[in-house]
Tab-separated table of C-alpha atoms and ligand atoms in Angstrom:
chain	number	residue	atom	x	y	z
A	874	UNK	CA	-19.737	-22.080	-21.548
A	875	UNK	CA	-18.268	-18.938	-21.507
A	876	UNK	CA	-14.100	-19.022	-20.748
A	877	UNK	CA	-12.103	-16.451	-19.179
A	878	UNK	CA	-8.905	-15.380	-19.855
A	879	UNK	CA	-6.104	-14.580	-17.472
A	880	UNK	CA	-7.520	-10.844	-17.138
A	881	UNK	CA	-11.090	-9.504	-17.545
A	882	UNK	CA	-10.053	-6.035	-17.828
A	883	UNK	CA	-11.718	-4.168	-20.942
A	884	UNK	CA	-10.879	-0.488	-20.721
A	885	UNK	CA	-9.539	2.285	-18.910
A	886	UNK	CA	-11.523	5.235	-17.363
A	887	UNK	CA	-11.058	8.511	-16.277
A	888	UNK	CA	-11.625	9.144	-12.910
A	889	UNK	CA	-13.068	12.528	-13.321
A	890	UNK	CA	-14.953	13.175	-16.654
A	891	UNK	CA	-15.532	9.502	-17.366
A	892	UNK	CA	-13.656	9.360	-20.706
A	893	UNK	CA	-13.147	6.136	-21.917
A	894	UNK	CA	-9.463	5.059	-23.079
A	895	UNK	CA	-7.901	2.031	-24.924
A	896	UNK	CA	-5.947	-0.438	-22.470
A	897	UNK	CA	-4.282	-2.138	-25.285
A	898	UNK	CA	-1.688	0.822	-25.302
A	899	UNK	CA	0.385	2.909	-22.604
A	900	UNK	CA	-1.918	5.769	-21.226
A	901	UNK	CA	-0.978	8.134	-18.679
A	902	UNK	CA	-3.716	10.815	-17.189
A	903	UNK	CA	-6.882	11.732	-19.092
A	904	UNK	CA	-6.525	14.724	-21.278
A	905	UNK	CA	-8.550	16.518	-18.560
A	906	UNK	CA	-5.715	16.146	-16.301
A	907	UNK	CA	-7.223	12.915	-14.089
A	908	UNK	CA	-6.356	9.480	-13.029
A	909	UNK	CA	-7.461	6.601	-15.215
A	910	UNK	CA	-9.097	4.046	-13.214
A	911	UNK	CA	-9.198	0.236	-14.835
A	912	UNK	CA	-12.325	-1.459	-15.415
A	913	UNK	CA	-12.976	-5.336	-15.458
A	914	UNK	CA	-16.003	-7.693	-17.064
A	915	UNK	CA	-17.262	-8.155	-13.596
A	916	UNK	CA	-20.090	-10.388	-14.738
A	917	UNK	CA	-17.858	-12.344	-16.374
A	918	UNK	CA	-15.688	-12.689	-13.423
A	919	UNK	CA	-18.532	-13.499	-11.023
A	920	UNK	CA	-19.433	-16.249	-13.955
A	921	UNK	CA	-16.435	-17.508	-14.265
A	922	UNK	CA	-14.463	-17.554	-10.869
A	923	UNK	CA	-14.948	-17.768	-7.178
A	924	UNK	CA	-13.513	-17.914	-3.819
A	925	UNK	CA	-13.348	-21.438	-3.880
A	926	UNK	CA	-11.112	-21.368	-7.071
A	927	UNK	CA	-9.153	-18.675	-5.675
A	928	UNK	CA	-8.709	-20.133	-2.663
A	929	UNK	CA	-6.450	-23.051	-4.450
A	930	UNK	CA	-3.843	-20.507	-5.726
A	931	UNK	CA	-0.913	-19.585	-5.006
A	932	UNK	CA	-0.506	-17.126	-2.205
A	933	UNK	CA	0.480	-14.154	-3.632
A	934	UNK	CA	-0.923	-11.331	-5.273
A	935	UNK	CA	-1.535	-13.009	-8.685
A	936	UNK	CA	-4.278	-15.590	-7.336
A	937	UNK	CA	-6.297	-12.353	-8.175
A	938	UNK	CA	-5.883	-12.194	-11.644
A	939	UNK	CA	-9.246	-11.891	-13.309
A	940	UNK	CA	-8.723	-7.974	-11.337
A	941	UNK	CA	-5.583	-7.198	-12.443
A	942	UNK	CA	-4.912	-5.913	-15.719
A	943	UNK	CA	-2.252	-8.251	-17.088
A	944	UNK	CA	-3.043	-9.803	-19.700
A	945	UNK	CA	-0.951	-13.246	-19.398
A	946	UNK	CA	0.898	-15.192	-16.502
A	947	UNK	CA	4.045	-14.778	-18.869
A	948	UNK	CA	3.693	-11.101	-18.542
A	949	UNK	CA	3.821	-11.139	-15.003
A	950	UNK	CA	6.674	-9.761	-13.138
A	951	UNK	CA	7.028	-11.302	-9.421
A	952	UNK	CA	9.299	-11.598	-6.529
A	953	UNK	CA	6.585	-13.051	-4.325
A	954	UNK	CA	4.644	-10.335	-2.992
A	955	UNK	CA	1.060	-10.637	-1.806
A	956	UNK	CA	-0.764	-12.420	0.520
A	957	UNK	CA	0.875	-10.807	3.838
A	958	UNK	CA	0.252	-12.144	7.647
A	959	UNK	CA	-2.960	-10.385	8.706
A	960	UNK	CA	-2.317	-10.565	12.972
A	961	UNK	CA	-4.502	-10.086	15.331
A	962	UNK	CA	-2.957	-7.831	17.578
A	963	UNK	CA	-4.067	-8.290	21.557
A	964	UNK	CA	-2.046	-6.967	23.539
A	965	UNK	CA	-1.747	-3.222	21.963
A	966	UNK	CA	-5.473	-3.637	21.194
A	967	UNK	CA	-6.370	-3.984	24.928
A	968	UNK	CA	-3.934	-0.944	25.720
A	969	UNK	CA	-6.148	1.267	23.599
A	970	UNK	CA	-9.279	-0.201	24.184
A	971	UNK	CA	-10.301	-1.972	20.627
A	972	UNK	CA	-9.547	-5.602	21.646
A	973	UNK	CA	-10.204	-6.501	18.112
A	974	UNK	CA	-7.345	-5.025	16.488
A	975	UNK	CA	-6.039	-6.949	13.628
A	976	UNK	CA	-3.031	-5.640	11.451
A	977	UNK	CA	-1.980	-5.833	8.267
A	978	UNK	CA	1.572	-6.792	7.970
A	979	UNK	CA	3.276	-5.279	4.552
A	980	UNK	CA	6.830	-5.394	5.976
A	981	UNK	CA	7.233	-8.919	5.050
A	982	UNK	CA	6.674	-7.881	1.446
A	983	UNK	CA	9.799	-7.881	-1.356
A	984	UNK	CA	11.483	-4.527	-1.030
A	985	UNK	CA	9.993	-4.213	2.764
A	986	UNK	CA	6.803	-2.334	2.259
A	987	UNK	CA	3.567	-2.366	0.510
A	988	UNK	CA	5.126	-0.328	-2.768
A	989	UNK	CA	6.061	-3.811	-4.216
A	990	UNK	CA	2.198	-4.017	-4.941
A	991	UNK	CA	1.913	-1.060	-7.517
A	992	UNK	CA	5.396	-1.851	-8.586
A	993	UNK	CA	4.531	-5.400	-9.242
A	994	UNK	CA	1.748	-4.960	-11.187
A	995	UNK	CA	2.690	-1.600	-12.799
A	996	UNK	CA	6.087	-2.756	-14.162
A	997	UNK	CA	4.115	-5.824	-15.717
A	998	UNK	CA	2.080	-4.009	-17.331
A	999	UNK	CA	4.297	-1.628	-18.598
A	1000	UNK	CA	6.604	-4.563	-19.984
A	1001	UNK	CA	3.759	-6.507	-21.572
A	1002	UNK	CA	2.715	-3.250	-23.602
A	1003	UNK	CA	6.135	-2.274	-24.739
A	1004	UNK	CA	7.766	0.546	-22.308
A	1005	UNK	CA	11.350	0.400	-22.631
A	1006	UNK	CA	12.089	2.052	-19.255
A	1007	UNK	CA	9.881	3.420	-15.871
A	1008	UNK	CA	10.825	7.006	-14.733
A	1009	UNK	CA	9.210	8.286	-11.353
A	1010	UNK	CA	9.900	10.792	-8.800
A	1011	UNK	CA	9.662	9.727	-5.214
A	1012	UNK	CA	10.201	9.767	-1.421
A	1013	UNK	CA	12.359	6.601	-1.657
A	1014	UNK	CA	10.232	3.420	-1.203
A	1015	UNK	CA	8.422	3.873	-4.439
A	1016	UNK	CA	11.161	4.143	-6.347
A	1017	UNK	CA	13.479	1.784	-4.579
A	1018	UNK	CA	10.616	-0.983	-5.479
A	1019	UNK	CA	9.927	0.297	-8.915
A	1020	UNK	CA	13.768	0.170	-9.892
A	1021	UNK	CA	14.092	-3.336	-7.831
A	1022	UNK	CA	10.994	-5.029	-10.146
A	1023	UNK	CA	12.489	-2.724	-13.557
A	1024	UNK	CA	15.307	-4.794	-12.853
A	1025	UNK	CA	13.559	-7.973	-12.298
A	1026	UNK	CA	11.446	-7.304	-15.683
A	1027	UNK	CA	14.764	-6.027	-17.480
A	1028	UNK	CA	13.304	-2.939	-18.342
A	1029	UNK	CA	15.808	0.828	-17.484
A	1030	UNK	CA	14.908	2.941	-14.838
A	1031	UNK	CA	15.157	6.788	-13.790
A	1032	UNK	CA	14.469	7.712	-10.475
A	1033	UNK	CA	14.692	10.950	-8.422
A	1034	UNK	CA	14.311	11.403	-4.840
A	1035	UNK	CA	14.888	14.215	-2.006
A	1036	UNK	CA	18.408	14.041	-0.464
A	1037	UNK	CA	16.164	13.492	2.833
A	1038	UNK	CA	14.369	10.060	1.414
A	1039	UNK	CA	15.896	7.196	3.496
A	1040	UNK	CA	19.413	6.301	2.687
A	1041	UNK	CA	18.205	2.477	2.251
A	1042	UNK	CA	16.380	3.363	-0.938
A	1043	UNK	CA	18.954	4.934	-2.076
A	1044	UNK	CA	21.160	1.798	-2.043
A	1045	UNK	CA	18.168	-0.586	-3.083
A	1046	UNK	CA	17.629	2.060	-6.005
A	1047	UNK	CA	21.295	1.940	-6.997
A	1048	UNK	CA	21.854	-2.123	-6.410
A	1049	UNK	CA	19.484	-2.669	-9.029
A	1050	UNK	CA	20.498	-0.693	-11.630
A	1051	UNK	CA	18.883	2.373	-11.431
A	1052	UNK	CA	19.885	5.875	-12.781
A	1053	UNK	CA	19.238	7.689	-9.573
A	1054	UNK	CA	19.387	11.514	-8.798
A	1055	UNK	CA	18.975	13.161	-5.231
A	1056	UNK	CA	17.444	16.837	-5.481
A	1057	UNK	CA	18.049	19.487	-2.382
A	1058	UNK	CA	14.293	19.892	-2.126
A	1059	UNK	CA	11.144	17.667	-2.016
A	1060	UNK	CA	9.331	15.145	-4.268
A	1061	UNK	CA	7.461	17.821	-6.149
A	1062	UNK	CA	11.341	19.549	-7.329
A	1063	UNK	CA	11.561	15.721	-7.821
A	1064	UNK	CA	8.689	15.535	-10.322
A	1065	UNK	CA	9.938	18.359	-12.500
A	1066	UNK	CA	13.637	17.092	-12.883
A	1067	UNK	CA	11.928	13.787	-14.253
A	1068	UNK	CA	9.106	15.403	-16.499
A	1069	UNK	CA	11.718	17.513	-18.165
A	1070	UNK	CA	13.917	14.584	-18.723
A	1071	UNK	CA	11.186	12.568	-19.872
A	1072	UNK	CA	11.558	14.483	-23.388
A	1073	UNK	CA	14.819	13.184	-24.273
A	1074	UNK	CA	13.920	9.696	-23.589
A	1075	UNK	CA	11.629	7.735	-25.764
A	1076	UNK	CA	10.051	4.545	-24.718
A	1077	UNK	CA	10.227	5.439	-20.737
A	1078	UNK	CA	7.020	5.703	-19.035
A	1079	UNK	CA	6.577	8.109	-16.305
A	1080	UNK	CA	5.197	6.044	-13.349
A	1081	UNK	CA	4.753	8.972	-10.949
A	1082	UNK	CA	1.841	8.355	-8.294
A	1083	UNK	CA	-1.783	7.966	-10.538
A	1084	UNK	CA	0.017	9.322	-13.871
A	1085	UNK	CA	-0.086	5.648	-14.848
A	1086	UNK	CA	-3.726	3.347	-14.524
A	1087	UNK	CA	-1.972	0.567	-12.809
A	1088	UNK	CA	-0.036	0.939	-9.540
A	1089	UNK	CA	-4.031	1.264	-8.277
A	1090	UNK	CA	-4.913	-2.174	-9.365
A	1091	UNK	CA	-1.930	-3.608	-7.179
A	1092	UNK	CA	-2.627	-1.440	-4.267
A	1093	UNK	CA	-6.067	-2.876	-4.611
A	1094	UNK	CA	-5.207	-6.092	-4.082
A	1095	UNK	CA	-4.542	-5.504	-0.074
A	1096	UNK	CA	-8.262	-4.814	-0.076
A	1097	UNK	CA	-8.818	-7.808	-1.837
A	1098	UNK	CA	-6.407	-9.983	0.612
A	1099	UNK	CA	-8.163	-8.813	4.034
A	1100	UNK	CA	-11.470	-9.371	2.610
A	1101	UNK	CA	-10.159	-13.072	1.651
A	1102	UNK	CA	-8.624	-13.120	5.176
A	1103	UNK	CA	-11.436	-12.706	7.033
A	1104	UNK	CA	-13.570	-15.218	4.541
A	1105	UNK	CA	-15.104	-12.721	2.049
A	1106	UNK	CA	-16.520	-10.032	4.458
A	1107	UNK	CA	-15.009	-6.713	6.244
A	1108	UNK	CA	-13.383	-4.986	9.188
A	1109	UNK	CA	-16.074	-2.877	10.641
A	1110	UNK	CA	-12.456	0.115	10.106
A	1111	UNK	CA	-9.934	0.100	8.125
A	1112	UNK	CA	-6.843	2.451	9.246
A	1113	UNK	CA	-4.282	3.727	6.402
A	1114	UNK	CA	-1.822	5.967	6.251
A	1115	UNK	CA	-2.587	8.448	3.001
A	1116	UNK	CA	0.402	9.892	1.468
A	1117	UNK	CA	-0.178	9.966	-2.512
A	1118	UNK	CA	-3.467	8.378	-1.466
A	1119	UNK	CA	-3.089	5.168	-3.892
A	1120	UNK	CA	-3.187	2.826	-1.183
A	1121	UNK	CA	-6.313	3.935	0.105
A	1122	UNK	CA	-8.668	4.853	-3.099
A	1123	UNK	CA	-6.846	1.184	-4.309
A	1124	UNK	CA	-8.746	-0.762	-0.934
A	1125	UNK	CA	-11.851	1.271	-2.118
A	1126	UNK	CA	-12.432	0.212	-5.299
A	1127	UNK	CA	-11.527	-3.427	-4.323
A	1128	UNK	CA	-14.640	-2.748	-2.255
A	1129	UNK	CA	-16.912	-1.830	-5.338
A	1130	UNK	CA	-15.484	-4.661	-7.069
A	1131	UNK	CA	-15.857	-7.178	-4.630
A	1132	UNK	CA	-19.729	-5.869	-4.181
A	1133	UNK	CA	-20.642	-5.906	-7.556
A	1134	UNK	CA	-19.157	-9.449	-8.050
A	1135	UNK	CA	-20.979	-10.280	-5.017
A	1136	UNK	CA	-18.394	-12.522	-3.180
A	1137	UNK	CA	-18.576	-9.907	0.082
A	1138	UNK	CA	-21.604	-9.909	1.868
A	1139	UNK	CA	-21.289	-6.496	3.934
A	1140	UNK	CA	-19.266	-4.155	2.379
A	1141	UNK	CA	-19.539	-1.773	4.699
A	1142	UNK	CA	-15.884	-0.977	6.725
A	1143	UNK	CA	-15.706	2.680	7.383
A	1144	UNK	CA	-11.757	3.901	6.144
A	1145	UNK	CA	-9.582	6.300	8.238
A	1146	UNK	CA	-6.842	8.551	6.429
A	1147	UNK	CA	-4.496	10.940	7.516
A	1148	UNK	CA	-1.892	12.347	5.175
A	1149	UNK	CA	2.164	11.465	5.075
A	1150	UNK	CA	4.407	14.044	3.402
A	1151	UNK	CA	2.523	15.036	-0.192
A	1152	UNK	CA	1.261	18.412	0.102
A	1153	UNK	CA	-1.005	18.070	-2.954
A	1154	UNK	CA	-1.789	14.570	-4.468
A	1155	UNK	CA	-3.224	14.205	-7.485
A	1156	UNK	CA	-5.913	11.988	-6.202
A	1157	UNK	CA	-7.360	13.946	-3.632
A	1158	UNK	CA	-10.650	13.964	-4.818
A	1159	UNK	CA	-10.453	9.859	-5.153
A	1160	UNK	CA	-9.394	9.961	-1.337
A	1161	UNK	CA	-12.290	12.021	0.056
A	1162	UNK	CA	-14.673	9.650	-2.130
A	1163	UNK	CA	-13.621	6.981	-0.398
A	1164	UNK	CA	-13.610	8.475	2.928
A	1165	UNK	CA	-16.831	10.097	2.123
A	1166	UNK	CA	-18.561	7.013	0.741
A	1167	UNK	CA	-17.504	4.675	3.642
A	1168	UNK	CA	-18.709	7.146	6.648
A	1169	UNK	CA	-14.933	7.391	7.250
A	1170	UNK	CA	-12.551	10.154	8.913
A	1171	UNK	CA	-9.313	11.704	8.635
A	1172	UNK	CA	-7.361	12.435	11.378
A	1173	UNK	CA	-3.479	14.546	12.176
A	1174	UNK	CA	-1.604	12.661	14.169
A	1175	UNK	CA	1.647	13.979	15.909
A	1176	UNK	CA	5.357	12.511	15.484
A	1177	UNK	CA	6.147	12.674	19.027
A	1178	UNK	CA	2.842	10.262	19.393
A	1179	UNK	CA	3.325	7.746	16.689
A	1180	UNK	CA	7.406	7.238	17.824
A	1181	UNK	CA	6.302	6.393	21.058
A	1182	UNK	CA	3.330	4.264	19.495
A	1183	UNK	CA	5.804	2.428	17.213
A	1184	UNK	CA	7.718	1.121	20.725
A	1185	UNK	CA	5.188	0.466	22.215
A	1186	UNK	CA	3.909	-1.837	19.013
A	1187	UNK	CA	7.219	-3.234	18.869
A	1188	UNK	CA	7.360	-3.911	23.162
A	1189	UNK	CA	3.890	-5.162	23.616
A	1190	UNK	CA	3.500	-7.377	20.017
A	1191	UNK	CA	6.897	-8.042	19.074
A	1192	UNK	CA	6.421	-6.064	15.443
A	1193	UNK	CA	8.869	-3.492	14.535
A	1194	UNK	CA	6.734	-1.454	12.167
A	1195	UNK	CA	7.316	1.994	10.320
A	1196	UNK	CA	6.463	4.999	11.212
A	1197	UNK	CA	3.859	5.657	9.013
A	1198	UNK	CA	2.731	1.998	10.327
A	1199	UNK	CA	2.727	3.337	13.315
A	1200	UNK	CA	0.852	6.597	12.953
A	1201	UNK	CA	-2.268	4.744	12.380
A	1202	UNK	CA	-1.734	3.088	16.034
A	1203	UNK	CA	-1.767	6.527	17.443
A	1204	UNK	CA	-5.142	7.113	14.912
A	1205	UNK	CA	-6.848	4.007	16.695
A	1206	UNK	CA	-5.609	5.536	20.180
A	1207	UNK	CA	-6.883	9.408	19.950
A	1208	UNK	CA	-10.433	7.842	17.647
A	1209	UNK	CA	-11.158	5.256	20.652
A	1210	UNK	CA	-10.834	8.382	23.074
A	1211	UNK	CA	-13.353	10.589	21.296
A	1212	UNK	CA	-15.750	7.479	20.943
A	1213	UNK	CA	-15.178	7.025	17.194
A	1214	UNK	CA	-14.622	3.628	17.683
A	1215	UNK	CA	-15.977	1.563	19.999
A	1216	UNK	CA	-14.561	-1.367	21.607
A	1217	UNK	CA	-16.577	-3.600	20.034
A	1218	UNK	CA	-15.427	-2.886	16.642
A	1219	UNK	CA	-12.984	-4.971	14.377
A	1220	UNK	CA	-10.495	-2.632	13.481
A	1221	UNK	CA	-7.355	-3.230	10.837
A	1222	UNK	CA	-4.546	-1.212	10.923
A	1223	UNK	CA	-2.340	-1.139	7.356
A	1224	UNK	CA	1.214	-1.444	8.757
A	1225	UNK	CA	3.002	-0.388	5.562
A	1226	UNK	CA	6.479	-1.337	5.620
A	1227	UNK	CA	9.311	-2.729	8.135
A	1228	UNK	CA	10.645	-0.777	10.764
A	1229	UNK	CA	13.960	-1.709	9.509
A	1230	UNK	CA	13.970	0.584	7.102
A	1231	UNK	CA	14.143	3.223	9.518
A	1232	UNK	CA	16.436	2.453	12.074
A	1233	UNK	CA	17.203	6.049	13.184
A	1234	UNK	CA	13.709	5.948	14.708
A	1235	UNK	CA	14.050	3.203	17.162
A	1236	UNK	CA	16.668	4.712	20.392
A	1237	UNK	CA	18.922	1.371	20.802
A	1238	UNK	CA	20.895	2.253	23.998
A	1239	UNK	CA	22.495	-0.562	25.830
A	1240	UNK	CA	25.191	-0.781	28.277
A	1241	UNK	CA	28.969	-1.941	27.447
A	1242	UNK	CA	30.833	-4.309	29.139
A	1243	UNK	CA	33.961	-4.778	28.944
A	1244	UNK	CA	35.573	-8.543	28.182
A	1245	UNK	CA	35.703	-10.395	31.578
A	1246	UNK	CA	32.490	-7.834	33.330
A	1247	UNK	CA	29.548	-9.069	34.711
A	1248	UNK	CA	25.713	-8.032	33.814
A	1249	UNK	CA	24.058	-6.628	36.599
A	1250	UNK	CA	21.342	-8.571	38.850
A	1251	UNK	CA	17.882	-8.421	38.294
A	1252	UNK	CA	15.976	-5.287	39.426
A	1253	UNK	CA	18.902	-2.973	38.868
A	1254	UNK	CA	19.215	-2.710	35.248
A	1255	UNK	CA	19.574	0.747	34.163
A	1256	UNK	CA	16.298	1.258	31.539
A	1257	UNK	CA	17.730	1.944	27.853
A	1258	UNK	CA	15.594	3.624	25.315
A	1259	UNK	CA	11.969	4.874	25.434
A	1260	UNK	CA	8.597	3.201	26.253
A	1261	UNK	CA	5.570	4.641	27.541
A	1262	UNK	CA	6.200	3.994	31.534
B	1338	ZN	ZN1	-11.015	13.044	-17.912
């Protein structure tokens, strides 16, 4: 009988020219300039493992081993994350019309948002092959995660962010032990500061977005986690917010995966992206193949809109989400008006990260009282903060 060990990947290859590369050592981009993309024994997996076996693990990420490209449990580097609440979401769903609207809920991951995936697996797998440090520039979340699980794996790390980034990922970054710089300008000024330090530093890896193989395979596993959650098959949409565009080409190829191992009967959930704050990711082409390939659409969506969608999220369900969380709300609202989606689809919205790492979005006005005051009587409270009527 043919035994598997704790990983089935084999090699890495490049996204664009199909170049194969070894995944016994660190690897960045291809020499033409393209993500690597890691690829798995697939028949072995589908011989060896199921969702009955997987189903007995523990709930976190790492029940998905087999996919992920660590090569032993004592390699791998975990707080916990994995295996967030997937909720249906009724009362917001009616509101727009899509009464089966389910959401993803990353902000109950370590570090607050769905980043602790690519960090988690991406820091293991730099550990287990040798990297003595992780440098990366950011917009704050990335890094903040990568620096908390470089900590966790006791490996250095170098992070730079825009002044702008959220002052909470500063502090995370700092806390755990980071060597953190702030640059007056955005994440691409960010990149160069870190490339050029890169040269005096031997041993660090640089873990910008798809310049390493691996923060994909942890991103996947969301992909891999609603498909579980809804008993091996798909949302008839999936809704993600694209920013470097990992999160969404990483729920793709969980897709392929899960098809050619042939645990997920209809593979067949269209995706909806809109881009965050990177003007040009690296990965674009990856993006538009998975929008392409899945019937999907990308949509612009408005801040005004999505701050008054993130209240209304947080009023009607009880969820204080992020704004980027949010965002795909008001995607699900102005797609249901042009007849996109209809309301008979199931729809799953990718709420990345906790509204509490943003509490400058949220009004919070409230009256004071002074010691010894009364509250007013019902009916003639003055109405704090926003809300949509
Ligand atoms: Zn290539």
């Amino acid at each position: 009988m043919t035994t598997m060990s704790y990983s089935a990947l084999t090699h890495l290859e490049c996204s664009r020219c199909g170049t194969e590369h070894k995944a016994e050592q660190v690897q960045g981009t291809c020499s033409c300039g393209s993500p690597l993309l890691a690829r798995y024994d697939l028949e072995l997996v589908a011989a060896t493992t199921g969702p009955a076996s997987i189903a007995a693990r523990q709930p976190d990420l790492w029940r998905y081993h087999e996919l992920l490209p660590v090569g032993g449990e004592h390699s791998v580097v975990s707080l916990g994350e994995g295996m967030t609440p997937l909720l249906p979401m009724a009362r917001i769903g009616a509101s727009l019309g899509v009464p089966g609207l389910m959401m993803k809920d990353e902000g109950l991951i370590p570090t607050g948002t769905f980043k602790a995936r690519g960090a988690a697996v991406g820091v293991s797998r730099a550990a287990e092959l040798g990297v003595a440090g992780i440098a990366m520039p950011t917009n704050g979340n990335a890094g903040a995660a990568w620096a908390t699980y470089a900590a966790r794996a006791g490996l250095a790390s170098l992070i730079a962010m825009p002044v702008a980034a959220p002052a909470i990922t500063r502090a995370e970054s700092v806390a755990a032990g980071a060597e953190l710089y702030l640059v007056d300008g955005l994440i691409g000024d960010a990149a160069a500061l870190v490339s050029a330090a890169l040269a005096d530093r031997p041993g660090y890896q640089d873990v910008a977005t798809l310049r390493e193989p691996y923060r994909i395979e942890g991103k996947k596993t969301m992909g891999l986690e609603i498909a579980e959650q809804l008993g091996w098959r798909l949302p008839d949409v999936i809704v993600y917010p694209t920013g470097g565009g990992v999160g969404i080409i990483g729920i793709y190829k969980a897709l392929l995966e899960l098809r050619e191992i042939g645990w997920e009967p209809w593979p067949d959930a269209r995706t909806v992206a809109f881009g965050i704050t990177v003007p040009k990711a690296l990965g674009d082409f990856l993006v538009l193949d998975a929008l392409y390939a899945t019937r999907g659409t990308a949509v612009a969506v408005d801040d005004d809109a999505l701050l008054a969608d993130q209240r209304e999220v947080a009023r009607l369900e009880g969820c204080l989400i992020c704004p980027e969380g949010a965002a795909c709300f008001t995607a699900v609202r102005q797609l249901r008006e042009t007849g996109w989606l209809s309301p008979r689809d199931t729809v799953i919205v990718l709420n990345t990260g906790t509204g509490l790492k943003y509490p400058d979005t949220v009004p919070a006005e409230a009256r004071v009282i002074a010691p010894g005051g009364t509250i007013p009587r019902p009916g003639r409270v003055p109405q704090a903060g926003g809300g949509r009527g």
